[in-house]
XYZ file of C-alpha atoms in Angstrom:
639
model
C -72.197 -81.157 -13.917
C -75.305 -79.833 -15.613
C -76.373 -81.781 -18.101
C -74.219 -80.790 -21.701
C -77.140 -79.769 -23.788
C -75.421 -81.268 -27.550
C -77.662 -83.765 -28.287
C -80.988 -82.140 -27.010
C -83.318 -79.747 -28.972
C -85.527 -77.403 -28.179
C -87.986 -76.141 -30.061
C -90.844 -73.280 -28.703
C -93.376 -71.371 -31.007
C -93.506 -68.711 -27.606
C -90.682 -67.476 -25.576
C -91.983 -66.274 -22.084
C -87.528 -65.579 -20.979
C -87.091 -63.456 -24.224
C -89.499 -60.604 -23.214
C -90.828 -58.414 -25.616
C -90.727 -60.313 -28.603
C -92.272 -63.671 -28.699
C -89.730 -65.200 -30.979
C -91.032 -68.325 -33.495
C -88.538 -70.649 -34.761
C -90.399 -70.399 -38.170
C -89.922 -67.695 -40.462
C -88.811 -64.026 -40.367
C -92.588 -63.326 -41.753
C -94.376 -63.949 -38.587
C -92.643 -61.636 -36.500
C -91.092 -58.739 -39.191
C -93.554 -55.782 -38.805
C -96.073 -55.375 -41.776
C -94.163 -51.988 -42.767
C -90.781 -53.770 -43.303
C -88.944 -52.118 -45.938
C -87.751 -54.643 -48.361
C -84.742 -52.474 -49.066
C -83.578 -52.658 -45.202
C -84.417 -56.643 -45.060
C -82.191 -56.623 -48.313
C -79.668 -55.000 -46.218
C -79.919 -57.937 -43.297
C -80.071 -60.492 -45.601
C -76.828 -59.586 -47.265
C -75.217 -59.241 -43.487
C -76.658 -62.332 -42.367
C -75.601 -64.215 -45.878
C -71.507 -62.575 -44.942
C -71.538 -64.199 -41.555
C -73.970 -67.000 -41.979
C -71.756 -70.091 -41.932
C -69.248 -68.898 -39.268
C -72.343 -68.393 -36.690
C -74.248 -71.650 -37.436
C -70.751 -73.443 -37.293
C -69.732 -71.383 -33.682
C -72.952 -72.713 -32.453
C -73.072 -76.195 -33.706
C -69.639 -76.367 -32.032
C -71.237 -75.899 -28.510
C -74.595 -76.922 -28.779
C -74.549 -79.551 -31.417
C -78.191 -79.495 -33.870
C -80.017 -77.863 -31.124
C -83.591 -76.141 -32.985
C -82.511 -73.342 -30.835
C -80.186 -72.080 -34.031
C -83.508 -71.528 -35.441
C -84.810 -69.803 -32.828
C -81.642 -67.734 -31.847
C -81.705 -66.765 -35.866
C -85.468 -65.603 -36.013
C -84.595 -63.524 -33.079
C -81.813 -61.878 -34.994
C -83.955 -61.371 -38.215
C -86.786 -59.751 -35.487
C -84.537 -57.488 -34.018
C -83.511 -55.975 -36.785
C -86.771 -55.359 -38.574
C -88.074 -53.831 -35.412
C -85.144 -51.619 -35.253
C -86.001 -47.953 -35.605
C -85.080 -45.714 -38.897
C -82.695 -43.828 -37.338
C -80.472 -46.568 -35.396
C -80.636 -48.396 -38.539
C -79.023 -44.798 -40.012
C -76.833 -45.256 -37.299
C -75.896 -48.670 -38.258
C -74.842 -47.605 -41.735
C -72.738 -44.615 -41.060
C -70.650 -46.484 -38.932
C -70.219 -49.406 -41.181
C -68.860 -46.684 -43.247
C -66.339 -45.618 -40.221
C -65.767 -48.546 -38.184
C -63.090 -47.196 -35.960
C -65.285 -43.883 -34.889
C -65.036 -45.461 -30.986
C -61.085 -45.022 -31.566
C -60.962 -41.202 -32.687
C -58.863 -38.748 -30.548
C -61.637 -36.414 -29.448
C -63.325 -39.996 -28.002
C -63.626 -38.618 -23.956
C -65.976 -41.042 -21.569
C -67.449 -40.309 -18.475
C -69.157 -42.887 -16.082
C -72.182 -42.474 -13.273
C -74.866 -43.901 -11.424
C -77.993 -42.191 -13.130
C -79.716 -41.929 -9.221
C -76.534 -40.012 -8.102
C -76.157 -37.749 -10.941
C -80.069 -36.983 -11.337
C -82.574 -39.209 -9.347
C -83.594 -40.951 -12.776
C -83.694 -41.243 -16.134
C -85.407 -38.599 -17.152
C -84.013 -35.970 -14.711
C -80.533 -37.285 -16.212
C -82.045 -36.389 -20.020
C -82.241 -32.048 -18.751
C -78.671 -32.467 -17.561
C -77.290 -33.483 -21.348
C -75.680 -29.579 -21.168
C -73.542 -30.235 -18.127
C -72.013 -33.230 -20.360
C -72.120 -31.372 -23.146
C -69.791 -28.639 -21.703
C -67.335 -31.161 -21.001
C -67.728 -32.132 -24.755
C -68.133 -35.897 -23.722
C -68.298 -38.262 -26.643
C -69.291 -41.489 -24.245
C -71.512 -41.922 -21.528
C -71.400 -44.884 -19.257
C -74.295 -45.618 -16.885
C -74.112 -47.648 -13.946
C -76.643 -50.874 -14.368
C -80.075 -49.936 -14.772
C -81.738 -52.731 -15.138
C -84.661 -54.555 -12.789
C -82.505 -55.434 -9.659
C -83.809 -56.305 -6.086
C -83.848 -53.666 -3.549
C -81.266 -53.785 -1.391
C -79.445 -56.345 -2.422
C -78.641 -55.939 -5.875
C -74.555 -55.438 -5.812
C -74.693 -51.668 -7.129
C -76.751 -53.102 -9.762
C -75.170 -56.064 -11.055
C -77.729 -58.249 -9.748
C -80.591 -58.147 -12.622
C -83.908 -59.486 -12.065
C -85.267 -58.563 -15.557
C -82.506 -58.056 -18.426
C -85.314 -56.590 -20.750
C -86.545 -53.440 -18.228
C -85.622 -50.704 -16.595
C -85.427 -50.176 -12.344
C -88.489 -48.497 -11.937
C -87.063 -46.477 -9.240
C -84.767 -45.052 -12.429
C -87.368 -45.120 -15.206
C -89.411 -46.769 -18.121
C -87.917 -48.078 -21.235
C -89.294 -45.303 -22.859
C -87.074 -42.733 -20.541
C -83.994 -45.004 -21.666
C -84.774 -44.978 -25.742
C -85.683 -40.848 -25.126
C -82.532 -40.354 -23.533
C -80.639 -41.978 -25.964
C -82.363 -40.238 -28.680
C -80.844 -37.081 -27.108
C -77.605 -38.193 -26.121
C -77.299 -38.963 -29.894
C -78.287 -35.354 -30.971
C -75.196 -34.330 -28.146
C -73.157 -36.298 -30.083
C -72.854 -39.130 -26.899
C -72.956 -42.463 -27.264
C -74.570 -44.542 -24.312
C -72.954 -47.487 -22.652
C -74.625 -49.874 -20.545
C -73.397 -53.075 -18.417
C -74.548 -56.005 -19.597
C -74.348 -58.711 -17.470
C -73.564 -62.301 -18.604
C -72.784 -64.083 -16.079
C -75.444 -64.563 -13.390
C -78.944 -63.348 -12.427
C -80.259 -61.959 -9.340
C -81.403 -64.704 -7.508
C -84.589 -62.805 -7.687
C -85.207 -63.507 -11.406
C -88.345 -64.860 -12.968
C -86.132 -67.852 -13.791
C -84.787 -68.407 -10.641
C -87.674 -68.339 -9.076
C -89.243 -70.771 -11.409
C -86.131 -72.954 -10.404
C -86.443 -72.621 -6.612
C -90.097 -73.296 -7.363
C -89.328 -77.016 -8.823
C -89.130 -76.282 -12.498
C -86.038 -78.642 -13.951
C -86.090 -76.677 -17.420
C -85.356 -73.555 -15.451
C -83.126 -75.353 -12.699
C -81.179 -75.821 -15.920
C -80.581 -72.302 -16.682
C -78.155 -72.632 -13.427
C -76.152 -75.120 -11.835
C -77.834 -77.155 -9.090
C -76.960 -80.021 -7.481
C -78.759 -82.427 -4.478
C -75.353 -83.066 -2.977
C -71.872 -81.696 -2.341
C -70.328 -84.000 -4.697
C -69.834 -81.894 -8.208
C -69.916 -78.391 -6.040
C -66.569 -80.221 -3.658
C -65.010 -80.631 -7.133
C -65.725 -77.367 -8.651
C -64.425 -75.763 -4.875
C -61.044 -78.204 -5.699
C -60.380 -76.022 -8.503
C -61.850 -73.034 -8.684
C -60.355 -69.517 -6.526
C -63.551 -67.775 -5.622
C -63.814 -64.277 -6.998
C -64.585 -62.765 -3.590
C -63.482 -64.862 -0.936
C -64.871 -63.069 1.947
C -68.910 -63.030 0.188
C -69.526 -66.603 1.027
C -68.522 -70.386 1.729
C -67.012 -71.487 -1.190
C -68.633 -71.443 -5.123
C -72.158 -73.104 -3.644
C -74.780 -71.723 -1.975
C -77.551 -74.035 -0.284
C -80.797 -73.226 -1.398
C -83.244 -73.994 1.046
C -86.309 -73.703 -1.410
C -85.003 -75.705 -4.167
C -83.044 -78.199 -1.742
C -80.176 -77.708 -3.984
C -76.473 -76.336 -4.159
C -76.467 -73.539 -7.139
C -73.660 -71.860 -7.730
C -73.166 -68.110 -6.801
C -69.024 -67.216 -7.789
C -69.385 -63.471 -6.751
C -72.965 -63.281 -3.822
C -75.039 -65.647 -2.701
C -78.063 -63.651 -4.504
C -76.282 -64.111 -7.909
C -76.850 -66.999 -9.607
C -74.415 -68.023 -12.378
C -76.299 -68.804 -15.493
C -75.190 -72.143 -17.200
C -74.560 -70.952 -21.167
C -74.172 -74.940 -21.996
C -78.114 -74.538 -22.324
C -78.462 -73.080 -25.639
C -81.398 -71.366 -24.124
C -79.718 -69.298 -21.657
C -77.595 -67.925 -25.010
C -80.457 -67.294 -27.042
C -82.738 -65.282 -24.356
C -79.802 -63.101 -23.290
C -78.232 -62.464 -26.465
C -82.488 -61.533 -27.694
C -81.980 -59.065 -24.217
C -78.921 -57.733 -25.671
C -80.452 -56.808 -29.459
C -83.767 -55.387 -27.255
C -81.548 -53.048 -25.328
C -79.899 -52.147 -28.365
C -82.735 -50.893 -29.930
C -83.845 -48.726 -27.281
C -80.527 -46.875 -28.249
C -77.673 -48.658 -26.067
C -74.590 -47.896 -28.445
C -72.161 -49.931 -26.310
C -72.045 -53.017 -23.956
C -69.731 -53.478 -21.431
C -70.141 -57.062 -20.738
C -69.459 -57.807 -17.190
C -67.300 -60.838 -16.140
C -67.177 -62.219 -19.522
C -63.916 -64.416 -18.394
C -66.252 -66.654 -16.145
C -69.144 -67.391 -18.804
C -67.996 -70.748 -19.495
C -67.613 -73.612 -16.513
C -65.928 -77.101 -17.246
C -64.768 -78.951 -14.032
C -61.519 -79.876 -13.625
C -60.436 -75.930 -14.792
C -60.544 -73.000 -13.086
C -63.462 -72.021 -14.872
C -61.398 -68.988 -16.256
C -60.857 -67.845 -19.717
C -62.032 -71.018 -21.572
C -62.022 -71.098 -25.199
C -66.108 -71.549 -25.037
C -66.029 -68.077 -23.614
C -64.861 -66.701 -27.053
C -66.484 -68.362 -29.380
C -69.691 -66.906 -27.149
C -67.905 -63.682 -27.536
C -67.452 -64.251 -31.010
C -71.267 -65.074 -31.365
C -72.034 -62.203 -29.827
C -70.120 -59.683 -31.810
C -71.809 -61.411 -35.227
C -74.913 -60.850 -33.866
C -74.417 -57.370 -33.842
C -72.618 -56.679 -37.095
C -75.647 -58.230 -38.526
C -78.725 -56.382 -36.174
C -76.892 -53.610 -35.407
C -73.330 -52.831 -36.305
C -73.695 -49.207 -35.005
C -72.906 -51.270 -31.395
C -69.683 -52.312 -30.045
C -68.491 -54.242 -27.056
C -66.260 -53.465 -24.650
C -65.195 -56.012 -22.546
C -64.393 -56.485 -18.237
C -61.485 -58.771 -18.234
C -59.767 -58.328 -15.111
C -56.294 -60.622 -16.214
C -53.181 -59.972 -17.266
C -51.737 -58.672 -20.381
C -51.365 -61.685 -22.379
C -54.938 -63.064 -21.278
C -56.251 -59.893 -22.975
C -55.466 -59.920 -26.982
C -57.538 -63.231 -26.923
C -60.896 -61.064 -26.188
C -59.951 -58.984 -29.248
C -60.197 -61.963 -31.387
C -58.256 -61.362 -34.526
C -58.696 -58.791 -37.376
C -60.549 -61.798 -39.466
C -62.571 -63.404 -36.766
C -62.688 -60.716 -34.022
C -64.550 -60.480 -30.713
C -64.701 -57.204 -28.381
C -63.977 -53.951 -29.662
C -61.908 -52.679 -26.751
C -61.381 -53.447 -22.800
C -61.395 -51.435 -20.032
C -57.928 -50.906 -18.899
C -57.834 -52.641 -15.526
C -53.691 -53.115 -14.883
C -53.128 -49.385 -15.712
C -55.384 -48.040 -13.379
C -53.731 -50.113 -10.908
C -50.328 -49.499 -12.144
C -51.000 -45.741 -12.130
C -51.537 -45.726 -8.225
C -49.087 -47.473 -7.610
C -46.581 -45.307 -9.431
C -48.002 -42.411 -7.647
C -47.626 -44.172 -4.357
C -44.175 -45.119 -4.634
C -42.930 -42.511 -7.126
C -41.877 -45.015 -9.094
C -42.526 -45.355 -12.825
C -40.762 -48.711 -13.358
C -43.728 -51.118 -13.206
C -46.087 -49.177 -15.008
C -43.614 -48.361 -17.823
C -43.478 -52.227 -17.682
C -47.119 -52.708 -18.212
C -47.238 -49.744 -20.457
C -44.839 -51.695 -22.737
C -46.842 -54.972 -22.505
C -50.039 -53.704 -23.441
C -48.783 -51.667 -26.537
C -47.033 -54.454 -27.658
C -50.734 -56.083 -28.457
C -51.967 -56.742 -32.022
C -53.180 -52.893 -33.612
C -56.806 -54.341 -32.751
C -56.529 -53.744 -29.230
C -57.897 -50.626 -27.761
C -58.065 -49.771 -24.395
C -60.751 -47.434 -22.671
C -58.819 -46.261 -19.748
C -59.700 -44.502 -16.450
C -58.407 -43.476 -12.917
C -61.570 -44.804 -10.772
C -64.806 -46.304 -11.789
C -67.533 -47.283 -9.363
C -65.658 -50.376 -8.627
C -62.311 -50.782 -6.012
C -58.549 -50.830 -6.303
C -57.675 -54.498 -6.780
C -53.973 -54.252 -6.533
C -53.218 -57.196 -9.506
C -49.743 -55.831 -9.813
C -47.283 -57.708 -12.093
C -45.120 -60.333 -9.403
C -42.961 -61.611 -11.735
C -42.179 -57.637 -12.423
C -41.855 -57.158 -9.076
C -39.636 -59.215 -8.244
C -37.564 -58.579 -11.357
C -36.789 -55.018 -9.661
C -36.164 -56.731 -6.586
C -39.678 -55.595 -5.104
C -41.100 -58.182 -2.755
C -45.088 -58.519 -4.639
C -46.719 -58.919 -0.954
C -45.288 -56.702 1.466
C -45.514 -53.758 -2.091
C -49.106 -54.703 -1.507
C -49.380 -54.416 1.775
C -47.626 -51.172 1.835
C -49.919 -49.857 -1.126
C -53.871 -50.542 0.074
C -52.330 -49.246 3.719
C -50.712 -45.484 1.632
C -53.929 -45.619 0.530
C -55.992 -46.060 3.673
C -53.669 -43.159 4.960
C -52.425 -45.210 7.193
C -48.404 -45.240 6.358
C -46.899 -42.540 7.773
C -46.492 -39.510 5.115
C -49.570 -41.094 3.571
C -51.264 -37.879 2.249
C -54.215 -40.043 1.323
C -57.853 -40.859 2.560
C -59.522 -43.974 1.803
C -60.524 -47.301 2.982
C -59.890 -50.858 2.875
C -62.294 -53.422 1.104
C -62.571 -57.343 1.189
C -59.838 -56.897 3.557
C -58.828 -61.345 4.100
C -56.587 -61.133 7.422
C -56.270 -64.958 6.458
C -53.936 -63.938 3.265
C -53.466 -60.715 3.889
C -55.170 -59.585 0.407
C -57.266 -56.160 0.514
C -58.318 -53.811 -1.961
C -59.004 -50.063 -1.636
C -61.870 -47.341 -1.926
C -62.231 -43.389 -2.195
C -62.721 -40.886 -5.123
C -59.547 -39.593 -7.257
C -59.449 -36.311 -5.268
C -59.324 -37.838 -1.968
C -56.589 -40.607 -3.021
C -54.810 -37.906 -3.876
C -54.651 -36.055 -0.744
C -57.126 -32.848 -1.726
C -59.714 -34.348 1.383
C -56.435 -34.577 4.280
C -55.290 -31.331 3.177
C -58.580 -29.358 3.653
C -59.172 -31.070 6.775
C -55.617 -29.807 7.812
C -55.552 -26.424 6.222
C -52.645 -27.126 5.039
C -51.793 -24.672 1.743
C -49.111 -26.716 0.612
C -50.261 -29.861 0.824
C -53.530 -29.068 -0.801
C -51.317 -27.381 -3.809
C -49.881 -30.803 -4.337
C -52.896 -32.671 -4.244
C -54.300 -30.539 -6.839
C -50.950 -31.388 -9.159
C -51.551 -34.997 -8.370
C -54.992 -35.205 -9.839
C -54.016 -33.527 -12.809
C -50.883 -35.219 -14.054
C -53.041 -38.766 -13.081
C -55.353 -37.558 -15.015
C -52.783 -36.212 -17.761
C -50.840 -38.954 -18.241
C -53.721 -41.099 -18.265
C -55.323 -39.877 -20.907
C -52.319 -39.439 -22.997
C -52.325 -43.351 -23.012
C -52.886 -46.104 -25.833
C -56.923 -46.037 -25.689
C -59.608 -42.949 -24.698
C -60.250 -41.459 -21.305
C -63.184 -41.957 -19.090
C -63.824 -39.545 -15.861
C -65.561 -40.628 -13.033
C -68.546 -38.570 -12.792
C -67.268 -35.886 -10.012
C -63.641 -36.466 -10.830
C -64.385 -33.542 -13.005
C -64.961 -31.244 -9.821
C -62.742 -32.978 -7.473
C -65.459 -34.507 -5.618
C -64.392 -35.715 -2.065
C -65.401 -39.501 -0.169
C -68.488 -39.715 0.698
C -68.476 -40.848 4.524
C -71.953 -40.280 4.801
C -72.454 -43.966 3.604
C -71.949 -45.548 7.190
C -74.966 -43.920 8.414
C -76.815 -46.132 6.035
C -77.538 -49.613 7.039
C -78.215 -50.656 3.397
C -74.800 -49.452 2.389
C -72.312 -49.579 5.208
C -71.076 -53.137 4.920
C -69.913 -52.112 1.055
C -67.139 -49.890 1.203
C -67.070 -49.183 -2.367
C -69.830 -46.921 -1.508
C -67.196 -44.485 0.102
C -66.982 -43.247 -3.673
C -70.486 -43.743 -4.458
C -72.428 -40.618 -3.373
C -74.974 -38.146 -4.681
C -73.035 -35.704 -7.089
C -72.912 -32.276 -5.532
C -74.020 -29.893 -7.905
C -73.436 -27.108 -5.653
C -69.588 -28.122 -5.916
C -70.319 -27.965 -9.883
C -71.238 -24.678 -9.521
C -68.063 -23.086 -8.175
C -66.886 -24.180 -12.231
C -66.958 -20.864 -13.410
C -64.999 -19.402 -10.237
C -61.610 -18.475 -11.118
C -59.305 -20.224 -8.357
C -61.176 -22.737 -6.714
C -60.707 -26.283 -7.210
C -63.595 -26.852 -9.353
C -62.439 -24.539 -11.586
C -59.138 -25.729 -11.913
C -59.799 -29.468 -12.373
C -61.990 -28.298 -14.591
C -59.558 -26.604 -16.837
C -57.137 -28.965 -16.272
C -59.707 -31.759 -17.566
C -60.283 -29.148 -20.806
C -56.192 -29.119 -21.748
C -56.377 -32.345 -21.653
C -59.377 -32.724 -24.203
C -57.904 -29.957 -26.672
C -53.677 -32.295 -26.127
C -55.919 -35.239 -27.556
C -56.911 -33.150 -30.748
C -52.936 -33.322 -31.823
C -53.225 -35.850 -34.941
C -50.973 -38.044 -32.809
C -53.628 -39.197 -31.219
C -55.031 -40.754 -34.411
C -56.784 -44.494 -34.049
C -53.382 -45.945 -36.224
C -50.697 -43.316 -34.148
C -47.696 -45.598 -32.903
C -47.210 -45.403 -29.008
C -44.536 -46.205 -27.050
C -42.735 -45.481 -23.195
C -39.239 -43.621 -23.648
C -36.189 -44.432 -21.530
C -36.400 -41.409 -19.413
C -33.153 -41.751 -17.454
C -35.131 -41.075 -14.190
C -37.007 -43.951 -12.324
C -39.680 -40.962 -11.176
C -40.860 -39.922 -14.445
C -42.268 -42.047 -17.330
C -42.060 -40.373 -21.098
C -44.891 -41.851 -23.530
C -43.801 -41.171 -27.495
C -46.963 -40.986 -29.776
C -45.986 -41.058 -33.450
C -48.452 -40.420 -36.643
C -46.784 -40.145 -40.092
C -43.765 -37.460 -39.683
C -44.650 -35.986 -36.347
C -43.564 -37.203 -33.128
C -45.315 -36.175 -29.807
C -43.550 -36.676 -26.400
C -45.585 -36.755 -22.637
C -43.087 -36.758 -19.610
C -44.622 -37.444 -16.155
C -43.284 -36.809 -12.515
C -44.509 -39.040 -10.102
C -42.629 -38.005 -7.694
C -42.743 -35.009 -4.966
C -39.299 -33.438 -5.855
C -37.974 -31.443 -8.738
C -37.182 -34.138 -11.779
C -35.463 -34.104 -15.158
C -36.069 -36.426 -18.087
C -33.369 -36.927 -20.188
C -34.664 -38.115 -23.650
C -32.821 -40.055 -26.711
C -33.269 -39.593 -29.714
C -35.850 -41.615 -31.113
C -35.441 -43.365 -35.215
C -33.007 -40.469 -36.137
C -35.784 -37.874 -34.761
C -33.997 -35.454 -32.024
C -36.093 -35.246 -28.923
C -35.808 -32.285 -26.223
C -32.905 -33.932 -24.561
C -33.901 -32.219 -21.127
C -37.062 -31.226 -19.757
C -37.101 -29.896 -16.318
C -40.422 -30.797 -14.269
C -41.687 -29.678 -11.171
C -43.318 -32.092 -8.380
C -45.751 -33.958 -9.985
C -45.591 -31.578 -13.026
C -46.215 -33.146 -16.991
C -45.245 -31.572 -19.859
C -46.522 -32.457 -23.735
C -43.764 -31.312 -26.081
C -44.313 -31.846 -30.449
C -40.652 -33.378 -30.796
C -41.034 -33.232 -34.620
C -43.504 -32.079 -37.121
């Protein structure tokens, strides 16, 4: 194992891995700017003073009297006097309204800034096309310094603190912010924690000889600790690479790499790794970055003998983390990537007294939400439905139909076979609909990390396609397309009547198709993820304003749902819960604030439906409601 860093110290007046703010372990004074206002270092001090003795305990708990407290506390104290006037007006107003991120009007959108616009700036003159779609939340694919090609859509950073210069400057990133603030649109960026690009300075000091930096990662001279990490730990993709190692030829060493080869996992025992990424995380934050989504956060922490999953080191890093930022900059929130199930999830919440991420994306329903469509068969998302909203009030979900990432079909087993389903051959059955390769599949897409050792795969393609709108152009078939189009809308209905907020992908909005073009690219064809990563057409997003074409009616469909999430049932405290529909096909969703009860029904299936409704605590609901194929209907129950 890496040497446990407890009893060490460390103590630098420079910090070459912070970037942009040489941090001293002395005294606020030497780094605060002359024009600090003593009012706002009032402010910190009284923030810091609140939360003081939980953060020096959290990190004395993993890191022992390390002098890197000192430095990891200067940096705070820096950040936040070099944080401009208006994010520190930003920071105050929502101190004032903590739950803003959980308000019904809260609609998200996600893109890659080069396929939207070509870069950062070019992304800044399209701020009316989001506008129009009255988007609250923009989330950016990672922009950070990553290698060229091999960079894993991004996630491979070579310089936390920068932008890509193929994408921008830091000045683009803190001017669009600036404007995606006036727009009312908060920016959120991936952060993430748990490896570098094997391309980073530190890395390359590593590979280079360095032991200090060596001991930002986990390197070994033999196979000895990496055999008994391999004992116990699944890799995250299987098919990448041999095992959790990868020999490094420079270095002589083993390092470990859980997701590429070319991504090194970072070894947070080193209080050093903590402090310079956490100092990355407050720099970011004041060029304007309003949320983090921190990647892979379950995976942080390694201790042999586990499966490195999950560990309770993991959140009291979170928990480190979200101090930080309600003293620098409490305008910021987290949201987290944990890809487990339910009852892994309210730990990364935290509590209401001690509490971590803000919200989560909403992995299982995404997943579940396929599959219902798939099958036509409400059952196991209703199930997961009922898991999720029986969470602790602090848990918020942001939840979505596709992202830039795959279909990993993590379907409940134990569920499964509970209704008699068998979990593999379900799985099987689903990445294949989805491939279009079961027969009355109506559905384009493609496998990824397909493992003909377990059988495992996951699956690619862009909303509209998965839903059959590609096939049915292709076939000029009228009817089929007609269905496609209802498809799209009631996934996109029903998901966004859901516990949490909605997030589009970017071209979800105009029913963008795959983009097959990527196999002509030998940079990009061995990812197939990049089926639903293409340039957005904006001659598509033209046809908008044309009464009758698709555009135009996704893109009315996508502006119902915005003005259904205005009813005061969708209020941060409303009570949600799934409703007994008497019909396997559709799934009902109460939502409940004070005396007035709302009531979604769904049909997932392609065949006329009816949901028969209970009453619900005395209050009557429409005891029939007669749906079309894969029709929805929102009905106010009670007022």
């Amino acid at each position: 194992m890496a040497s446990h860093h407890t009893n060490r110290t460390h103590r630098r007046t420079t910090r070459k891995d912070t970037a942009h703010a040489d941090v001293s372990a002395e005294t606020v004074a030497e780094t605060a700017p002359s024009t600090y206002d003593p009012a706002e270092r009032g402010i910190y001090n009284e923030r810091f003073a609140r939360h003081r003795e939980e953060l020096e305990g959290l990190f004395r708990s993993l890191y022992g009297d390390s002098e890197e407290l000192g430095v990891f506390e200067s940096a705070m104290a820096a950040a936040h006097a070099m944080r401009p006037a208006d994010l520190k007006a930003l920071d105050r107003a929502r101190e004032q309204d903590p739950e803003w991120y959980k308000r019904g009007d809260m609609f998200g959108m996600t893109m890659y800034t080069d396929l939207f616009a070509g870069d950062l700036k070019k992304l800044a003159g399209k701020i009316d096309y989001l506008k129009e779609q009255k988007l609250t939340y923009l989330h950016l694919m990672p922009l950070l310094d990553m290698p060229h090609p091999n960079n894993d859509g991004g996630y491979a950073v070579q310089d936390f603190d920068t932008v890509d210069p193929q994408l921008g400057t830091n000045q683009d990133l803190a001017d669009l912010t600036a404007k995606l603030r006036k727009a009312g649109i908060s920016l959120c960026l991936d952060f993430v924690m748990n490896h570098t690009a094997s391309t980073h300075r530190w890395a390359k000091a590593a590979q280079a000889g360095d032991p200090e930096y060596q001991d930002y990662y986990f390197c070994y001279d033999d196979r000895t600790v990496p055999d008994e990490y391999d004992a116990h730990v699944p890799q995250v993709f299987p098919n990448t690479a041999p095992g959790n190692f990868t020999w490094n030829e420079k270095m002589h060493k083993w390092v470990m790499t859980q997701f590429y080869p070319f991504q090194w996992d970072l070894n947070y025992r080193n209080p050093k790794v903590f402090t310079a990424m956490m100092t990355s995380v407050m720099h970011l934050a004041n060029l304007g970055v309003e949320v983090f989504r921190i990647d892979a956060v379950p995976y942080i922490w390694k201790q042999l003998g586990t499966n490195c999953r999950n560990l309770p080191e993991v959140h009291t890093i979170v928990r480190m983390m979200r101090i930080m930022l309600e003293v620098v900059c409490p305008a910021v929130v987290l949201k987290g990537e944990v890809v487990m199930a339910p009852k892994e999830l309210a730990a990364y919440f935290g509590t209401p007294e001690h509490p971590e991420c803000h919200m989560l994306y909403n992995v299982s329903i995404m997943v579940n939400l396929w599959g219902a469509l798939a099958t036509g068969d409400t059952r196991l998302l209703a199930a997961q439905l009922d898991k999720l909203n029986a969470l602790p009030e602090n848990c918020w979900f942001v939840n979505y139909l596709r992202c830039h990432d795959d279909i990993g079909w993590g379907l409940d087993e134990d569920e499964e076979r509970r209704l008699g389903i068998d979990p593999f051959l379900h799985k099987q059955y689903l990445y294949h609909f989805y491939e279009g390769c079961t027969p009355g599949s109506w559905s384009m897409g493609e496998l990824y990390n397909y493992d003909a050792a377990t059988g495992d795969a996951r699956s690619c393609g862009t909303t509209a396609s998965l839903c059959g709108v590609e096939k049915a152009l292709i076939t000029h078939d009228h009817v089929a397309y007609e269905k496609s189009v209802r498809r799209d809308l009631l996934m996109h209905r029903a998901c966004a009547f859901l516990r949490g907020f909605p997030m589009l992908n970017c071209g979800d909005e105009i029913g963008q198709l795959n983009g097959w073009e990527y196999k002509e690219d030998p940079d990009r064809i061995e990812d197939s993820r990049n089926l639903h990563r293409s340039p957005f057409d904006w001659s598509k997003a033209a046809l908008r304003e044309k009464s009758g074409t698709l555009q135009n009616r996704l893109w009315e469909g996508m502006e119902d749902l915005r003005a259904m999430r205005h009813d005061p049932c969708f209020a941060p405290d409303a009570w949600v819960t799934t409703w007994n529909a008497h019909d396997d096909g559709v799934l009902a969703v109460v939502r409940k604030s004070g005396s007035r009860v709302v009531v979604g029904v769904f049909n997932f299936r392609d065949s006329d439906e009816t949901a028969v409704l209970d009453s619900i605590d005395g209050v009557p609901l429409p005891r029939e409601i007669a749906l079309e194929p894969y029709g929805s209907q929102v009905v106010v129950a009670h007022e």
